[in-house]
CSV table of C-alpha atoms in Angstrom, one decimal:
chain,number,residue,atom,x,y,z
A,158,UNK,CA,-29.6,-81.5,49.3
A,159,UNK,CA,-28.1,-80.2,52.5
A,160,UNK,CA,-29.2,-77.0,54.3
A,161,UNK,CA,-26.0,-75.3,53.3
A,162,UNK,CA,-27.1,-75.2,49.6
A,163,UNK,CA,-30.8,-74.5,50.3
A,164,UNK,CA,-33.0,-71.4,49.8
A,165,UNK,CA,-35.5,-70.7,52.6
A,166,UNK,CA,-38.5,-68.4,52.7
A,167,UNK,CA,-39.8,-67.4,56.1
A,168,UNK,CA,-43.4,-66.0,56.3
A,169,UNK,CA,-44.5,-64.6,59.6
A,170,UNK,CA,-46.2,-61.3,60.5
A,171,UNK,CA,-44.1,-61.0,63.7
A,172,UNK,CA,-41.0,-59.0,62.8
A,173,UNK,CA,-39.1,-60.3,65.9
A,174,UNK,CA,-39.6,-63.9,64.6
A,175,UNK,CA,-38.4,-62.9,61.1
A,176,UNK,CA,-35.3,-61.2,62.5
A,177,UNK,CA,-34.5,-64.1,64.8
A,178,UNK,CA,-34.9,-66.7,62.1
A,179,UNK,CA,-32.9,-64.7,59.6
A,180,UNK,CA,-30.0,-64.3,62.0
A,181,UNK,CA,-30.1,-68.0,62.9
A,182,UNK,CA,-30.2,-69.3,59.3
A,183,UNK,CA,-28.0,-66.7,57.5
A,184,UNK,CA,-24.8,-68.8,58.2
A,185,UNK,CA,-26.7,-72.1,57.8
A,186,UNK,CA,-28.4,-71.7,54.4
A,187,UNK,CA,-27.4,-70.3,51.0
A,188,UNK,CA,-30.3,-67.9,51.0
A,189,UNK,CA,-32.9,-66.7,53.6
A,190,UNK,CA,-35.8,-64.5,52.5
A,191,UNK,CA,-38.4,-63.1,55.0
A,192,UNK,CA,-41.9,-61.8,54.4
A,193,UNK,CA,-44.5,-60.3,56.8
A,194,UNK,CA,-47.5,-60.3,54.5
A,195,UNK,CA,-48.7,-63.7,53.3
A,196,UNK,CA,-50.6,-62.1,50.5
A,197,UNK,CA,-47.3,-61.5,48.7
A,198,UNK,CA,-46.5,-65.3,48.7
A,199,UNK,CA,-47.6,-65.7,45.1
A,200,UNK,CA,-45.4,-62.9,43.7
A,201,UNK,CA,-42.4,-64.1,45.7
A,202,UNK,CA,-42.7,-67.7,44.6
A,203,UNK,CA,-43.2,-66.6,41.0
A,204,UNK,CA,-39.8,-64.9,41.0
A,205,UNK,CA,-37.8,-68.0,42.1
A,206,UNK,CA,-38.2,-71.4,43.6
A,207,UNK,CA,-37.5,-72.2,47.3
A,208,UNK,CA,-36.4,-75.4,48.9
A,209,UNK,CA,-38.1,-74.8,52.3
A,210,UNK,CA,-40.9,-72.4,53.4
A,211,UNK,CA,-41.3,-71.7,57.1
A,212,UNK,CA,-45.0,-70.6,57.4
A,213,UNK,CA,-46.7,-69.2,60.5
A,214,UNK,CA,-50.1,-70.8,61.4
A,215,UNK,CA,-51.7,-67.4,62.4
A,216,UNK,CA,-51.8,-64.1,60.6
A,217,UNK,CA,-53.7,-60.9,61.3
A,218,UNK,CA,-54.9,-60.8,57.7
A,219,UNK,CA,-58.0,-60.1,55.6
A,220,UNK,CA,-58.6,-63.9,55.2
A,221,UNK,CA,-59.6,-64.2,58.9
A,222,UNK,CA,-60.6,-67.9,58.7
A,223,UNK,CA,-59.1,-68.8,62.1
A,224,UNK,CA,-56.6,-71.1,60.4
A,225,UNK,CA,-54.8,-68.8,58.0
A,226,UNK,CA,-51.8,-71.1,58.0
A,227,UNK,CA,-53.8,-73.9,56.4
A,228,UNK,CA,-55.2,-71.5,53.8
A,229,UNK,CA,-51.8,-70.3,52.7
A,230,UNK,CA,-50.4,-73.8,52.8
A,231,UNK,CA,-53.0,-74.8,50.3
A,232,UNK,CA,-52.2,-71.7,48.2
A,233,UNK,CA,-48.5,-72.5,48.1
A,234,UNK,CA,-49.4,-75.9,46.6
A,235,UNK,CA,-51.8,-74.3,44.2
A,236,UNK,CA,-49.0,-72.0,43.1
A,237,UNK,CA,-47.1,-75.0,42.0
A,238,UNK,CA,-44.3,-74.7,44.6
A,239,UNK,CA,-42.4,-77.9,45.4
A,240,UNK,CA,-40.9,-76.4,48.6
A,241,UNK,CA,-41.1,-78.4,51.8
A,242,UNK,CA,-43.4,-76.4,54.0
A,243,UNK,CA,-42.7,-76.4,57.8
A,244,UNK,CA,-45.5,-74.8,59.8
A,245,UNK,CA,-44.7,-72.5,62.8
A,246,UNK,CA,-47.2,-73.0,65.6
A,247,UNK,CA,-47.9,-72.4,69.3
A,248,UNK,CA,-49.0,-75.1,71.7
A,249,UNK,CA,-52.7,-74.1,71.4
A,250,UNK,CA,-52.7,-74.8,67.7
A,251,UNK,CA,-51.0,-78.2,67.7
A,252,UNK,CA,-54.2,-79.9,66.4
A,253,UNK,CA,-54.2,-77.5,63.5
A,254,UNK,CA,-50.5,-78.2,62.9
A,255,UNK,CA,-51.2,-82.0,62.8
A,256,UNK,CA,-54.0,-81.3,60.3
A,257,UNK,CA,-51.5,-79.4,58.2
A,258,UNK,CA,-49.5,-82.6,57.8
A,259,UNK,CA,-52.6,-84.1,56.2
A,260,UNK,CA,-52.8,-81.0,53.9
A,261,UNK,CA,-49.2,-81.5,52.7
A,262,UNK,CA,-46.9,-79.8,55.2
A,263,UNK,CA,-43.6,-81.6,55.7
A,264,UNK,CA,-43.4,-80.9,59.5
A,265,UNK,CA,-44.1,-78.3,62.1
A,266,UNK,CA,-42.2,-76.6,64.9
A,267,UNK,CA,-43.7,-75.2,68.2
A,268,UNK,CA,-42.9,-71.7,69.4
A,269,UNK,CA,-40.7,-71.0,71.3
A,270,UNK,CA,-38.2,-73.5,69.8
A,271,UNK,CA,-34.6,-74.4,70.5
A,272,UNK,CA,-32.4,-73.2,67.6
A,273,UNK,CA,-30.9,-76.7,67.2
A,274,UNK,CA,-34.4,-78.1,66.9
A,275,UNK,CA,-35.4,-75.6,64.2
A,276,UNK,CA,-32.3,-76.4,62.2
A,277,UNK,CA,-32.8,-80.1,62.6
A,278,UNK,CA,-36.4,-79.8,61.5
A,279,UNK,CA,-35.4,-78.0,58.3
A,280,UNK,CA,-32.7,-80.6,57.6
A,281,UNK,CA,-35.2,-83.4,58.0
A,282,UNK,CA,-37.7,-81.6,55.7
A,283,UNK,CA,-35.0,-81.3,53.1
A,284,UNK,CA,-34.0,-85.0,53.5
A,285,UNK,CA,-37.6,-86.1,53.3
A,286,UNK,CA,-38.2,-84.0,50.1
A,287,UNK,CA,-35.0,-85.4,48.5
A,288,UNK,CA,-35.6,-89.1,49.1
A,289,UNK,CA,-39.4,-89.0,48.9
A,290,UNK,CA,-39.6,-91.3,51.9
A,291,UNK,CA,-43.4,-91.3,52.1
A,292,UNK,CA,-43.8,-92.4,48.5
A,293,UNK,CA,-41.6,-95.4,49.0
A,294,UNK,CA,-43.1,-96.5,52.3
A,295,UNK,CA,-43.9,-100.2,52.6
A,296,UNK,CA,-47.7,-99.7,52.5
A,297,UNK,CA,-50.0,-96.8,52.5
A,298,UNK,CA,-52.6,-96.0,55.2
A,299,UNK,CA,-55.4,-97.2,53.0
A,300,UNK,CA,-54.2,-100.8,53.1
A,301,UNK,CA,-55.0,-103.2,55.9
A,302,UNK,CA,-51.4,-103.5,57.1
A,303,UNK,CA,-48.9,-100.9,58.3
A,304,UNK,CA,-45.4,-102.3,59.1
A,305,UNK,CA,-45.2,-106.0,59.5
A,306,UNK,CA,-47.6,-106.7,62.5
A,307,UNK,CA,-50.2,-104.0,62.8
A,308,UNK,CA,-53.4,-105.1,61.0
A,309,UNK,CA,-56.8,-103.6,60.5
A,310,UNK,CA,-59.4,-102.5,58.0
A,311,UNK,CA,-61.8,-100.7,60.4
A,312,UNK,CA,-62.3,-97.0,60.0
A,313,UNK,CA,-60.7,-96.3,63.4
A,314,UNK,CA,-57.6,-98.2,62.5
A,315,UNK,CA,-57.4,-96.6,59.1
A,316,UNK,CA,-57.4,-93.2,60.9
A,317,UNK,CA,-54.5,-94.4,63.0
A,318,UNK,CA,-52.6,-95.7,60.0
A,319,UNK,CA,-53.0,-92.3,58.3
A,320,UNK,CA,-51.9,-90.5,61.4
A,321,UNK,CA,-48.8,-92.7,61.7
A,322,UNK,CA,-47.9,-92.1,58.1
A,323,UNK,CA,-48.1,-88.3,58.6
A,324,UNK,CA,-46.6,-88.0,62.0
A,325,UNK,CA,-43.8,-90.5,61.9
A,326,UNK,CA,-41.5,-88.6,59.6
A,327,UNK,CA,-41.6,-85.6,62.0
A,328,UNK,CA,-39.8,-85.2,65.3
A,329,UNK,CA,-43.0,-84.7,67.3
A,330,UNK,CA,-43.1,-86.5,70.6
A,331,UNK,CA,-46.0,-89.0,70.6
A,332,UNK,CA,-48.2,-90.4,73.4
A,333,UNK,CA,-50.1,-93.6,72.7
A,334,UNK,CA,-53.2,-94.2,74.7
A,335,UNK,CA,-55.2,-97.4,75.0
A,336,UNK,CA,-56.2,-100.4,77.1
A,337,UNK,CA,-53.8,-103.2,77.8
A,338,UNK,CA,-53.4,-105.6,74.9
A,339,UNK,CA,-54.5,-103.2,72.1
A,340,UNK,CA,-51.1,-103.1,70.4
A,341,UNK,CA,-49.6,-99.8,71.6
A,342,UNK,CA,-46.1,-101.2,71.2
A,343,UNK,CA,-46.8,-102.1,67.6
A,344,UNK,CA,-47.9,-98.5,67.0
A,345,UNK,CA,-44.6,-97.3,68.5
A,346,UNK,CA,-42.6,-99.6,66.3
A,347,UNK,CA,-44.6,-98.5,63.2
A,348,UNK,CA,-43.8,-94.9,64.1
A,349,UNK,CA,-40.1,-95.7,64.3
A,350,UNK,CA,-40.1,-97.8,61.0
A,351,UNK,CA,-41.6,-94.9,59.1
A,352,UNK,CA,-39.5,-92.2,60.7
A,353,UNK,CA,-36.3,-90.6,59.5
A,354,UNK,CA,-34.5,-92.6,62.2
A,355,UNK,CA,-35.7,-96.0,60.9
A,356,UNK,CA,-32.1,-97.2,60.4
A,357,UNK,CA,-31.2,-96.4,64.0
A,358,UNK,CA,-32.0,-98.1,67.3
A,359,UNK,CA,-35.5,-98.7,68.7
A,360,UNK,CA,-35.2,-99.0,72.4
A,361,UNK,CA,-38.2,-100.0,74.6
A,362,UNK,CA,-38.4,-99.5,78.3
A,363,UNK,CA,-41.2,-100.6,80.6
A,364,UNK,CA,-40.7,-97.6,83.0
A,365,UNK,CA,-43.7,-98.6,85.1
A,366,UNK,CA,-41.9,-101.7,86.2
A,367,UNK,CA,-38.7,-99.8,87.3
A,368,UNK,CA,-38.2,-99.3,91.0
A,369,UNK,CA,-37.1,-96.0,92.4
A,370,UNK,CA,-33.5,-97.4,92.8
A,371,UNK,CA,-33.3,-98.8,89.3
A,372,UNK,CA,-35.0,-95.9,87.5
A,373,UNK,CA,-32.0,-93.6,87.1
A,374,UNK,CA,-29.5,-96.4,86.5
A,375,UNK,CA,-31.6,-98.1,83.9
A,376,UNK,CA,-32.5,-94.9,82.0
A,377,UNK,CA,-29.4,-92.8,82.5
A,378,UNK,CA,-26.6,-95.3,83.1
A,379,UNK,CA,-24.1,-95.5,85.9
A,380,UNK,CA,-20.4,-95.6,86.6
A,381,UNK,CA,-18.6,-98.5,88.2
A,382,UNK,CA,-18.9,-98.2,92.0
A,383,UNK,CA,-21.9,-95.7,91.9
A,384,UNK,CA,-23.8,-98.1,94.1
A,385,UNK,CA,-23.4,-101.6,95.7
A,386,UNK,CA,-24.0,-103.7,92.6
A,387,UNK,CA,-22.5,-101.4,90.1
A,388,UNK,CA,-19.6,-103.6,89.1
A,389,UNK,CA,-18.9,-102.0,85.7
A,390,UNK,CA,-19.7,-98.8,83.7
A,391,UNK,CA,-23.0,-99.1,81.9
A,392,UNK,CA,-24.8,-96.8,79.5
A,393,UNK,CA,-28.5,-96.2,80.1
A,394,UNK,CA,-31.4,-96.6,77.7
A,395,UNK,CA,-31.3,-92.9,76.6
A,396,UNK,CA,-27.7,-93.3,75.4
A,397,UNK,CA,-28.5,-96.7,73.8
A,398,UNK,CA,-31.3,-95.0,71.8
A,399,UNK,CA,-29.1,-92.0,70.8
A,400,UNK,CA,-29.9,-91.1,67.2
A,401,UNK,CA,-33.0,-93.4,67.2
A,402,UNK,CA,-36.3,-93.8,69.0
A,403,UNK,CA,-36.9,-94.3,72.7
A,404,UNK,CA,-40.2,-96.0,73.6
A,405,UNK,CA,-41.2,-95.5,77.3
A,406,UNK,CA,-44.1,-97.9,78.0
A,407,UNK,CA,-46.5,-97.5,80.9
A,408,UNK,CA,-45.4,-94.0,81.5
A,409,UNK,CA,-48.5,-93.4,83.6
A,410,UNK,CA,-47.2,-95.6,86.3
A,411,UNK,CA,-44.1,-93.7,87.3
A,412,UNK,CA,-43.9,-91.7,90.5
A,413,UNK,CA,-43.8,-87.9,90.8
A,414,UNK,CA,-40.2,-88.1,91.8
A,415,UNK,CA,-39.4,-90.2,88.7
A,416,UNK,CA,-41.4,-87.8,86.6
A,417,UNK,CA,-39.2,-84.9,87.8
A,418,UNK,CA,-36.1,-86.7,86.8
A,419,UNK,CA,-37.5,-87.5,83.4
A,420,UNK,CA,-38.7,-84.0,82.8
A,421,UNK,CA,-35.3,-82.5,83.5
A,422,UNK,CA,-33.6,-84.8,80.9
A,423,UNK,CA,-36.3,-84.0,78.3
A,424,UNK,CA,-35.9,-80.3,78.9
A,425,UNK,CA,-32.2,-80.2,78.8
A,426,UNK,CA,-31.6,-83.1,76.3
A,427,UNK,CA,-28.8,-84.2,78.5
A,428,UNK,CA,-28.3,-87.1,80.9
A,429,UNK,CA,-25.9,-87.6,83.8
A,430,UNK,CA,-24.8,-91.2,84.6
A,431,UNK,CA,-25.1,-92.1,88.3
A,432,UNK,CA,-21.7,-91.6,90.0
A,433,UNK,CA,-20.5,-88.9,87.6
A,434,UNK,CA,-21.0,-85.1,87.1
A,435,UNK,CA,-20.5,-85.2,83.3
A,436,UNK,CA,-23.4,-84.0,81.1
A,437,UNK,CA,-23.9,-86.3,78.1
A,438,UNK,CA,-26.1,-84.8,75.2
A,439,UNK,CA,-28.8,-87.1,73.8
A,440,UNK,CA,-30.7,-87.1,70.6
A,441,UNK,CA,-33.8,-89.2,70.7
A,442,UNK,CA,-37.3,-89.4,69.2
A,443,UNK,CA,-39.6,-90.0,72.2
A,444,UNK,CA,-42.7,-92.2,72.1
A,445,UNK,CA,-44.6,-93.0,75.2
A,446,UNK,CA,-47.6,-95.2,76.0
A,447,UNK,CA,-50.0,-95.7,78.9
A,448,UNK,CA,-53.3,-97.5,79.6
A,449,UNK,CA,-54.4,-94.5,81.7
A,450,UNK,CA,-57.0,-92.1,80.1
A,451,UNK,CA,-55.9,-88.5,79.5
A,452,UNK,CA,-58.4,-87.4,82.3
A,453,UNK,CA,-56.4,-89.3,84.9
A,454,UNK,CA,-53.1,-88.1,83.5
A,455,UNK,CA,-54.4,-84.5,83.9
A,456,UNK,CA,-54.7,-85.1,87.6
A,457,UNK,CA,-51.7,-83.2,88.9
A,458,UNK,CA,-51.7,-85.3,92.1
A,459,UNK,CA,-50.8,-88.2,89.9
A,460,UNK,CA,-48.9,-86.8,86.9
A,461,UNK,CA,-47.0,-83.5,86.3
A,462,UNK,CA,-48.8,-81.4,83.7
A,463,UNK,CA,-45.5,-79.9,82.4
A,464,UNK,CA,-44.3,-83.5,81.7
A,465,UNK,CA,-47.6,-84.2,79.8
A,466,UNK,CA,-46.9,-81.2,77.5
A,467,UNK,CA,-43.4,-82.5,76.9
A,468,UNK,CA,-44.3,-86.1,75.9
A,469,UNK,CA,-47.7,-85.3,74.2
A,470,UNK,CA,-47.1,-83.2,71.2
A,471,UNK,CA,-49.5,-85.6,69.4
A,472,UNK,CA,-51.5,-88.4,70.9
A,473,UNK,CA,-52.7,-91.6,69.2
A,474,UNK,CA,-55.7,-93.3,70.9
A,475,UNK,CA,-55.8,-97.0,70.1
A,476,UNK,CA,-59.3,-98.4,70.3
A,477,UNK,CA,-60.2,-101.6,72.2
A,478,UNK,CA,-60.7,-104.7,70.0
A,479,UNK,CA,-64.5,-104.7,70.7
A,480,UNK,CA,-64.8,-101.4,68.8
A,481,UNK,CA,-63.0,-102.5,65.7
A,482,UNK,CA,-65.8,-104.5,64.0
A,483,UNK,CA,-64.6,-106.9,61.3
A,484,UNK,CA,-61.0,-106.5,62.4
A,485,UNK,CA,-61.7,-109.3,64.9
A,486,UNK,CA,-62.2,-111.8,62.0
A,487,UNK,CA,-59.2,-110.3,60.1
A,488,UNK,CA,-56.9,-110.7,63.0
A,489,UNK,CA,-58.2,-114.1,64.0
A,490,UNK,CA,-57.5,-115.4,60.5
A,491,UNK,CA,-54.1,-113.8,60.6
A,492,UNK,CA,-53.2,-115.6,63.9
A,493,UNK,CA,-54.7,-118.9,62.6
A,494,UNK,CA,-52.4,-118.8,59.6
A,495,UNK,CA,-49.4,-118.1,61.8
A,496,UNK,CA,-50.0,-120.8,64.4
A,497,UNK,CA,-51.2,-123.5,61.9
A,498,UNK,CA,-47.8,-123.1,60.2
A,499,UNK,CA,-45.9,-123.0,63.6
A,500,UNK,CA,-47.6,-126.2,64.9
A,501,UNK,CA,-47.9,-127.8,61.5
A,502,UNK,CA,-51.7,-128.1,61.8
A,503,UNK,CA,-54.2,-127.9,58.9
A,504,UNK,CA,-56.6,-125.7,60.9
A,505,UNK,CA,-56.0,-122.2,59.4
A,506,UNK,CA,-59.6,-121.2,58.8
A,507,UNK,CA,-62.9,-121.1,60.7
A,508,UNK,CA,-66.4,-122.5,60.3
A,509,UNK,CA,-69.3,-120.1,60.4
A,510,UNK,CA,-70.3,-120.7,64.0
A,511,UNK,CA,-66.7,-120.1,65.1
A,512,UNK,CA,-66.8,-116.8,63.4
A,513,UNK,CA,-70.1,-115.9,65.0
A,514,UNK,CA,-68.6,-116.8,68.4
A,515,UNK,CA,-65.6,-114.5,67.8
A,516,UNK,CA,-67.8,-111.6,66.7
A,517,UNK,CA,-70.2,-111.9,69.7
A,518,UNK,CA,-67.4,-111.9,72.3
A,519,UNK,CA,-66.4,-108.6,74.0
A,520,UNK,CA,-62.6,-109.4,74.3
A,521,UNK,CA,-61.7,-107.6,77.6
A,522,UNK,CA,-58.0,-108.7,76.9
A,523,UNK,CA,-58.1,-107.1,73.4
A,524,UNK,CA,-55.8,-108.3,70.7
A,525,UNK,CA,-53.6,-110.1,73.1
A,526,UNK,CA,-56.5,-112.3,74.4
A,527,UNK,CA,-57.5,-113.0,70.8
A,528,UNK,CA,-54.0,-114.1,69.9
A,529,UNK,CA,-53.7,-116.5,72.8
A,530,UNK,CA,-57.3,-117.8,72.1
A,531,UNK,CA,-56.4,-118.6,68.5
A,532,UNK,CA,-53.1,-120.2,69.4
A,533,UNK,CA,-54.8,-122.5,71.9
A,534,UNK,CA,-57.6,-123.3,69.5
A,535,UNK,CA,-55.1,-124.3,66.7
A,536,UNK,CA,-53.2,-126.5,69.1
A,537,UNK,CA,-56.3,-128.3,70.3
A,538,UNK,CA,-58.3,-128.5,67.0
A,539,UNK,CA,-58.8,-131.9,65.6
A,540,UNK,CA,-60.5,-130.8,62.3
A,541,UNK,CA,-59.3,-129.0,59.2
A,542,UNK,CA,-61.3,-125.9,60.3
A,543,UNK,CA,-61.5,-124.3,63.7
A,544,UNK,CA,-64.9,-125.0,65.3
A,545,UNK,CA,-66.8,-122.9,67.9
A,546,UNK,CA,-66.0,-125.5,70.5
A,547,UNK,CA,-62.2,-125.0,69.9
A,548,UNK,CA,-62.5,-121.3,71.0
A,549,UNK,CA,-62.1,-121.1,74.7
A,550,UNK,CA,-61.8,-117.5,76.0
A,551,UNK,CA,-59.6,-116.6,78.9
A,552,UNK,CA,-61.5,-116.9,82.2
A,553,UNK,CA,-58.9,-114.6,83.8
A,554,UNK,CA,-59.8,-111.8,81.4
A,555,UNK,CA,-63.5,-112.4,81.7
A,556,UNK,CA,-63.4,-112.2,85.5
A,557,UNK,CA,-61.1,-109.1,85.4
A,558,UNK,CA,-63.4,-107.0,83.2
A,559,UNK,CA,-67.0,-107.9,82.4
A,560,UNK,CA,-69.2,-105.3,80.7
A,561,UNK,CA,-71.9,-103.9,83.0
A,562,UNK,CA,-74.7,-105.5,80.9
A,563,UNK,CA,-73.2,-108.9,81.4
A,564,UNK,CA,-72.6,-108.6,85.2
A,565,UNK,CA,-74.6,-110.5,87.8
A,566,UNK,CA,-75.9,-107.9,90.3
A,567,UNK,CA,-77.6,-110.2,92.8
A,568,UNK,CA,-76.7,-109.4,96.4
A,569,UNK,CA,-75.0,-112.7,97.0
A,570,UNK,CA,-72.8,-112.3,93.9
A,571,UNK,CA,-71.8,-108.8,94.9
A,572,UNK,CA,-71.0,-109.9,98.5
A,573,UNK,CA,-68.9,-112.9,97.2
A,574,UNK,CA,-67.0,-110.7,94.8
A,575,UNK,CA,-66.3,-108.1,97.4
A,576,UNK,CA,-65.0,-110.7,99.8
A,577,UNK,CA,-62.7,-112.1,97.1
A,578,UNK,CA,-61.3,-108.6,96.2
A,579,UNK,CA,-60.6,-107.7,99.8
A,580,UNK,CA,-58.9,-111.0,100.6
A,581,UNK,CA,-56.8,-110.6,97.4
A,582,UNK,CA,-56.0,-107.0,98.4
A,583,UNK,CA,-54.6,-108.2,101.8
A,584,UNK,CA,-52.7,-111.1,100.2
A,585,UNK,CA,-54.9,-113.8,101.9
A,586,UNK,CA,-54.6,-112.2,105.4
A,587,UNK,CA,-58.1,-113.1,106.8
A,588,UNK,CA,-57.7,-110.9,109.9
A,589,UNK,CA,-57.0,-107.8,107.9
A,590,UNK,CA,-59.7,-108.7,105.3
A,591,UNK,CA,-62.3,-109.2,108.1
A,592,UNK,CA,-61.4,-105.9,109.7
A,593,UNK,CA,-61.8,-103.9,106.4
A,594,UNK,CA,-65.1,-105.7,105.7
A,595,UNK,CA,-66.4,-104.9,109.2
A,596,UNK,CA,-66.7,-108.5,110.2
A,597,UNK,CA,-65.2,-110.8,112.8
A,598,UNK,CA,-62.9,-113.6,111.6
A,599,UNK,CA,-65.6,-116.1,112.5
A,600,UNK,CA,-68.2,-114.3,110.5
A,601,UNK,CA,-65.9,-114.0,107.5
A,602,UNK,CA,-65.1,-117.8,107.7
A,603,UNK,CA,-68.8,-118.5,107.7
A,604,UNK,CA,-69.2,-116.5,104.5
A,605,UNK,CA,-66.2,-118.2,102.9
A,606,UNK,CA,-67.9,-121.6,103.7
A,607,UNK,CA,-71.3,-120.3,102.4
A,608,UNK,CA,-69.8,-119.3,99.0
A,609,UNK,CA,-67.5,-122.3,98.8
A,610,UNK,CA,-64.4,-120.0,98.7
């Protein structure tokens, strides 16, 4: 069903909102009915069915629960209405709006909205209602797999699967947080695969790796001759993702100048290719990811707060592997099956001591380190089952991040590690390293010899 043939009920105790929505939708929908008092919902719904209900999250009513929108959402379902319910919320109530998706809402819009955004949300709600997309999804959040690569049975991962199932069909911008190697890109792909844009492009960009000179060209495109190496016209990633999903990875690493450029595009939903003055409209679902915690992103000396609000309608926090319990074994067996088939080896299972070794390791490199560990073990294994001796964890990851309880805090070790870090910082320049350490070059060389560095 298209919006032109739909009947829409709008419930909000702000008359200005009701008037604005009625004027906007009267030429878009077959029927628009407005109501200020939510206590009249039952009698309204008993008179005729509606295709969509726009329901405010907050009312000055006798219910006075602090989340009246959720109360009336539940009542609409109890009344037997099959309408797609779209919640109207403010930024301060976004957590409640996300909860409303769990309670059965089709989507939510944030006030103040762009008219095109509201109309698009209603169209998506109607489309979702018509094809019952969630019911036909590949797997439900209660299973151990979502999409083709994201695996887990732990409670924290089940919560993520549920969140993906509920948020993906909306147009909400998503920020994925988590350590390196936790699978943030797989979450982003799962969001796309379960969205209403699944049949369109999924474009990934590692924005943290783009230099200042390449940032605009790569994201927004350029015209031939716009700069020295621009030998032909080229569309940017925003245009390439038009109609689909754009995944900006390592968003926390871009500069304040780059952030300003990105914010302008997200606000205006238009890009300008380098070397032109032509505005090009873009229609994308935005998913971003970073390994920085929210506390660091909130530091305005590092990241613009207005950009955070743009990209973070909903955040998904991906836990490190060490906090996922039995998922370690589940993933290890998954990778063992993959690599035993790839390398035509019989070793696709583990003996008990190998499993104990996996479960006792802290995996600073997360799922990525586990994957490489199992691949190496399968290649080197000479038995039908993987042994504890086959599992060699990455020394690089272990040096990079060792839990405090496992660290050696002797003065000699601290001194050695400090020297190594300072020399690495200065790219092997002994003079600069010695100066920062407060030593002469001769004294630093004596210490290098002492620690056999």
